[in-house]
Coordinates of C-alpha atoms and ligand atoms in Angstrom, one line a residue:
X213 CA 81.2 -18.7 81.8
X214 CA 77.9 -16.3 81.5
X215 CA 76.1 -16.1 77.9
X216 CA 74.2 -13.1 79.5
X217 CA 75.4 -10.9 76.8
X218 CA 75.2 -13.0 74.4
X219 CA 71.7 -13.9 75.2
X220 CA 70.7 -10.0 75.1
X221 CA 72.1 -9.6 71.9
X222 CA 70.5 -12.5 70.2
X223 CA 66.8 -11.5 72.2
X224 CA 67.5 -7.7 71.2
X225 CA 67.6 -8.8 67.3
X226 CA 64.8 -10.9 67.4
X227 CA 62.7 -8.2 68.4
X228 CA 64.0 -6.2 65.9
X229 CA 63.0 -8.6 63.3
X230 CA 59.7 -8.4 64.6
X231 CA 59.6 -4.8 64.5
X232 CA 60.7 -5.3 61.5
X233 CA 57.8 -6.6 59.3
X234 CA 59.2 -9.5 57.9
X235 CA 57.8 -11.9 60.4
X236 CA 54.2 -13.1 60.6
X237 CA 52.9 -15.2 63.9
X238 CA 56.4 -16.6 65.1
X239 CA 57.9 -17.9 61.2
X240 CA 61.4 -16.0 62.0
X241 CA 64.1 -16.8 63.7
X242 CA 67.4 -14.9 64.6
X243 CA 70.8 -16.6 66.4
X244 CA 74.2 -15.3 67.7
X245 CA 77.4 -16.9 68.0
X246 CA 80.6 -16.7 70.2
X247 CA 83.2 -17.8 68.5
X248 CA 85.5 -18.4 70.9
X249 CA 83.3 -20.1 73.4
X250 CA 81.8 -22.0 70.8
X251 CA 78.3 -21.5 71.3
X252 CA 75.4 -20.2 69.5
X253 CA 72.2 -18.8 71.3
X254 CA 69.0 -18.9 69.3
X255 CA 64.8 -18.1 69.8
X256 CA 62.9 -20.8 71.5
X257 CA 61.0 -22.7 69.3
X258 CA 57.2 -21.2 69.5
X259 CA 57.2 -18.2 71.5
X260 CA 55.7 -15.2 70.6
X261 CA 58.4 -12.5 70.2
X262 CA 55.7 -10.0 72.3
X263 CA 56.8 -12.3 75.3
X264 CA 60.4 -13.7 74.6
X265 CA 62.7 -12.4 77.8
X266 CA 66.5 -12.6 77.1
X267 CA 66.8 -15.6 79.7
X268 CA 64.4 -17.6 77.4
X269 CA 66.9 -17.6 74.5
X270 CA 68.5 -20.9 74.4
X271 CA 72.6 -21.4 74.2
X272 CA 73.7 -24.9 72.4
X273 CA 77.4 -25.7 71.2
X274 CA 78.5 -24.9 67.9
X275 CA 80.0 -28.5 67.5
X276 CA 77.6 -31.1 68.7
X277 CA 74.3 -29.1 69.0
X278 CA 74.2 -29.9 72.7
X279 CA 72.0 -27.5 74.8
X280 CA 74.3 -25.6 76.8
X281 CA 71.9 -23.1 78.7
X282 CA 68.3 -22.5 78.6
X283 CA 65.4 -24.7 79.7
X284 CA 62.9 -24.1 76.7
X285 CA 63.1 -25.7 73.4
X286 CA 65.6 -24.1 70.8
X287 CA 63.6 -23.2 67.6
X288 CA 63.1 -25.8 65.4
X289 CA 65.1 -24.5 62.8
X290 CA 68.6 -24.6 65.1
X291 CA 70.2 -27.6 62.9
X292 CA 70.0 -25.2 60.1
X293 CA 71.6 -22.3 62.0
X294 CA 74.3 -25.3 63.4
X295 CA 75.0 -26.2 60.1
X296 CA 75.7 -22.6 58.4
X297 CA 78.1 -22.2 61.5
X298 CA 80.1 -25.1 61.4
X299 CA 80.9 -24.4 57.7
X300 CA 80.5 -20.7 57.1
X301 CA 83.4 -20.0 60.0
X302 CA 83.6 -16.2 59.4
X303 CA 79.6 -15.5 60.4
X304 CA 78.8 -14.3 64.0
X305 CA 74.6 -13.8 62.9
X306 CA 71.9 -16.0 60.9
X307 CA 68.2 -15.1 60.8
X308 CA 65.4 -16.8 58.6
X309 CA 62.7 -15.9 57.5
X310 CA 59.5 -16.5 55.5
X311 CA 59.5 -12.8 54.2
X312 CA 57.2 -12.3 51.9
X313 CA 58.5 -10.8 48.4
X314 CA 61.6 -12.7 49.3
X315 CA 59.7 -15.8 49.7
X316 CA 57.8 -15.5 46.6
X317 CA 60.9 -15.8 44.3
X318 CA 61.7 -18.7 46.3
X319 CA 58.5 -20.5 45.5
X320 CA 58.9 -19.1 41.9
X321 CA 62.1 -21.3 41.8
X322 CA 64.1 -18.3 40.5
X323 CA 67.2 -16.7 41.6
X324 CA 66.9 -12.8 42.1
X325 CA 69.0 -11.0 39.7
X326 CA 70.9 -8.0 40.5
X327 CA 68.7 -5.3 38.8
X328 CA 70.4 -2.0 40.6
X329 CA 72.7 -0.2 42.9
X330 CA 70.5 -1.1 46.0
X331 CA 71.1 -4.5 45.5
X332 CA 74.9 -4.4 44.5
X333 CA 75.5 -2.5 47.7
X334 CA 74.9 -5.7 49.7
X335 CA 75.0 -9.0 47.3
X336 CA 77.7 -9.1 44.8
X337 CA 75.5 -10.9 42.2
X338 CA 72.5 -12.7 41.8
X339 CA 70.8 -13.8 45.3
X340 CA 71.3 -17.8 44.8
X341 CA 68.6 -20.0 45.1
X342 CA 70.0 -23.4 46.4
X343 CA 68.8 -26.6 44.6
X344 CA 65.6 -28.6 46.1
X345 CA 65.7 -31.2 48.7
X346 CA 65.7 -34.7 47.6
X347 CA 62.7 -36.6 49.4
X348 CA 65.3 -38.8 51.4
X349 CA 67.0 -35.0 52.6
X350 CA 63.1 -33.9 53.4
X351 CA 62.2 -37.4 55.3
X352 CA 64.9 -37.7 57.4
X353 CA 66.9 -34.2 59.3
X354 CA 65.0 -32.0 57.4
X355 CA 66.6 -29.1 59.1
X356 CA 70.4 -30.0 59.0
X357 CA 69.6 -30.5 55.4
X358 CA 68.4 -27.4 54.8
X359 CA 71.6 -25.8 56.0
X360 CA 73.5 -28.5 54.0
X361 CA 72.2 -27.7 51.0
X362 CA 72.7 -24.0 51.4
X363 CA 76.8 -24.9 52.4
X364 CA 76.5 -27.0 48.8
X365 CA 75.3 -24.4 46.6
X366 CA 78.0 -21.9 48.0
X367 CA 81.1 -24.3 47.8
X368 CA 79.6 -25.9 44.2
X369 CA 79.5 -22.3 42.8
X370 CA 82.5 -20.6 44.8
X371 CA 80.3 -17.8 46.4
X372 CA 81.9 -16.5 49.4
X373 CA 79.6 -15.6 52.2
X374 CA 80.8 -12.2 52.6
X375 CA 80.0 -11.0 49.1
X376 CA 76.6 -12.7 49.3
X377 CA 75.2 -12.6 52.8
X378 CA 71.5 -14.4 52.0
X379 CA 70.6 -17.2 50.1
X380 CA 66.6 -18.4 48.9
X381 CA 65.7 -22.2 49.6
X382 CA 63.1 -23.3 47.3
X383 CA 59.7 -23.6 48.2
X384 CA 60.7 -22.5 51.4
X385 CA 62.3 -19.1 52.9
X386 CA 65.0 -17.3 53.1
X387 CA 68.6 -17.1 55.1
X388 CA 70.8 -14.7 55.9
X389 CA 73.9 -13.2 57.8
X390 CA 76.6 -11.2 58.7
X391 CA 79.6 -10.2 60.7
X392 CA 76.8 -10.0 64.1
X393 CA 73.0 -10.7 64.4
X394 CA 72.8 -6.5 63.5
X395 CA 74.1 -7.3 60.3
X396 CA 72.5 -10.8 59.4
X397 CA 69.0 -9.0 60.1
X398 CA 70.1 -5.7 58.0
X399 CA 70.8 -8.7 55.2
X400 CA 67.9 -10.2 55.6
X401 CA 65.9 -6.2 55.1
X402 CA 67.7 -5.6 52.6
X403 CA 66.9 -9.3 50.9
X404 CA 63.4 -8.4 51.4
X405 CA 63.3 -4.9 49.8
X406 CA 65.5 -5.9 46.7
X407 CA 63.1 -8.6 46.2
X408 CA 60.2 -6.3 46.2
X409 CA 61.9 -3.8 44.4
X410 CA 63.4 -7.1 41.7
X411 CA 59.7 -8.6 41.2
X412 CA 58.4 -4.7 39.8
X413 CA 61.5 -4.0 37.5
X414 CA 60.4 -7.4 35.4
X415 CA 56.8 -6.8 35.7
X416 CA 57.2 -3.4 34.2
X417 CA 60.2 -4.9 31.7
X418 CA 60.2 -8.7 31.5
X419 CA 63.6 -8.7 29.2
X420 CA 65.1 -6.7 31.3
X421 CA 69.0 -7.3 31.9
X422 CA 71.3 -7.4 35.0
X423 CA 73.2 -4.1 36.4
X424 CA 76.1 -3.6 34.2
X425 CA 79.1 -5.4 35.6
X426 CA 80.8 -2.0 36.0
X427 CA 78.6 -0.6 38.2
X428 CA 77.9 -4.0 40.3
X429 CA 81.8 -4.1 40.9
X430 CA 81.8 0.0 41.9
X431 CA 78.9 0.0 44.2
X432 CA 79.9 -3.0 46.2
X433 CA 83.4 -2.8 45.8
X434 CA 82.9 0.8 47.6
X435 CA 81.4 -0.4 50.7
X436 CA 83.4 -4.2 51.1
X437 CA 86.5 -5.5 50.9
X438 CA 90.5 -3.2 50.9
X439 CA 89.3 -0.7 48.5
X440 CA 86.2 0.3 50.6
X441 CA 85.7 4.2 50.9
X442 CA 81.6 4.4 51.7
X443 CA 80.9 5.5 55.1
X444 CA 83.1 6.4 58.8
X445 CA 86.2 4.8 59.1
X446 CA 85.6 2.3 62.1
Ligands
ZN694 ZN1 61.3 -21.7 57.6

């Protein structure tokens, strides 16, 4: 079996997160899935997206992590990405990034509160923020940890990943995804810009309040789920 296409796709979106802006030097990464062969594809660890080629993007199993094709090094963060995969089963994209306004709740240690309609058209709630490593989690598969504390979070407080496509790991970064890479890295824009958008509503107000439940529930409830009306039928 050929990952050819796969491998486009996955190579395709992580030069779109460069274009992007959210990526400084090479802190980003972007991977794909296919479900039914059971393989993820993923950025090699270290190269600059300027130079990344589609064959250069590596294919490991889903299941045991195994490198399936590729001969360069999968980016460090692939345990993460394997983790989030193996438990969020409905996913096909995950990118990660260090963006900045994003990142800056993060290291804040706060949550970012749904202050508007651009926000509730994406994340039903709150972006979470998942709880801190422990130094044993840190010492020893940092990575895997990471995505295993992300999986905690959403099981402990019953988010599904479909109504909350990102998540904020503390002193650390951001995650994201979706249905496809497209979609994980529209997440991950979208992440970005409510965080910008989140840290100027409290400077201006600090006591400011969350979106009225009402209007959280009609604008995402317009674009996801049975009742969905926003945009083209597809
Ligand atoms: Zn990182």
């Amino acid at each position: 079996m050929s990952f050819e296409e796969l491998k486009e796709e996955v190579w395709l979106a992580n030069k779109e997160l460069a274009k992007s802006g959210l990526v400084v030097l090479t802190w980003g990464n972007v991977s794909g899935v296919d479900r039914e062969a059971g393989v993820m594809a993923i950025k090699p660890s270290g190269v600059d997206y300027d130079e990344l080629r589609p064959e250069d993007v590596v294919v490991l199993s889903i299941d045991e992590g195994e490198i399936i094709e590729g001969s360069l090094r999968p980016s460090s963060d692939t345990p993460s990405h394997l983790v989030l995969y193996q438990e969020f089963r409905s996913i096909g994209g995950v990118v990660h990034t260090h963006s900045t306004y994003a990142t800056s709740w993060a290291q804040a240690g706060r949550e970012i509160p749904c202050f508007g309609t651009t926000h509730a058209d994406y994340f039903y709630g709150s972006v979470p923020l998942t709880r801190q490593l422990t130094p044993e989690e840190i010492k020893s598969e940092y990575e895997r940890n990471t995505g295993k504390v992300i999986v905690e979070h959403f099981s402990k407080s019953g988010l599904a990943t479909d109504e909350v496509p990102g998540v904020l790991v503390p002193n650390h970064g951001v995650f994201s995804w979706g249905d496809d890479t497209m979609a994980a890295l529209e997440a991950s824009i979208v992440l970005e810009e409510v965080a910008k958008m989140g840290l100027y509503t409290i400077l201006l107000n600090p006591q400011v309040g969350s979106i009225p439940q009402a209007l959280l529930d009609k604008h995402f409830f317009r674009k996801h789920g049975s009742g969905a009306y926003y945009g083209q039928e597809r």
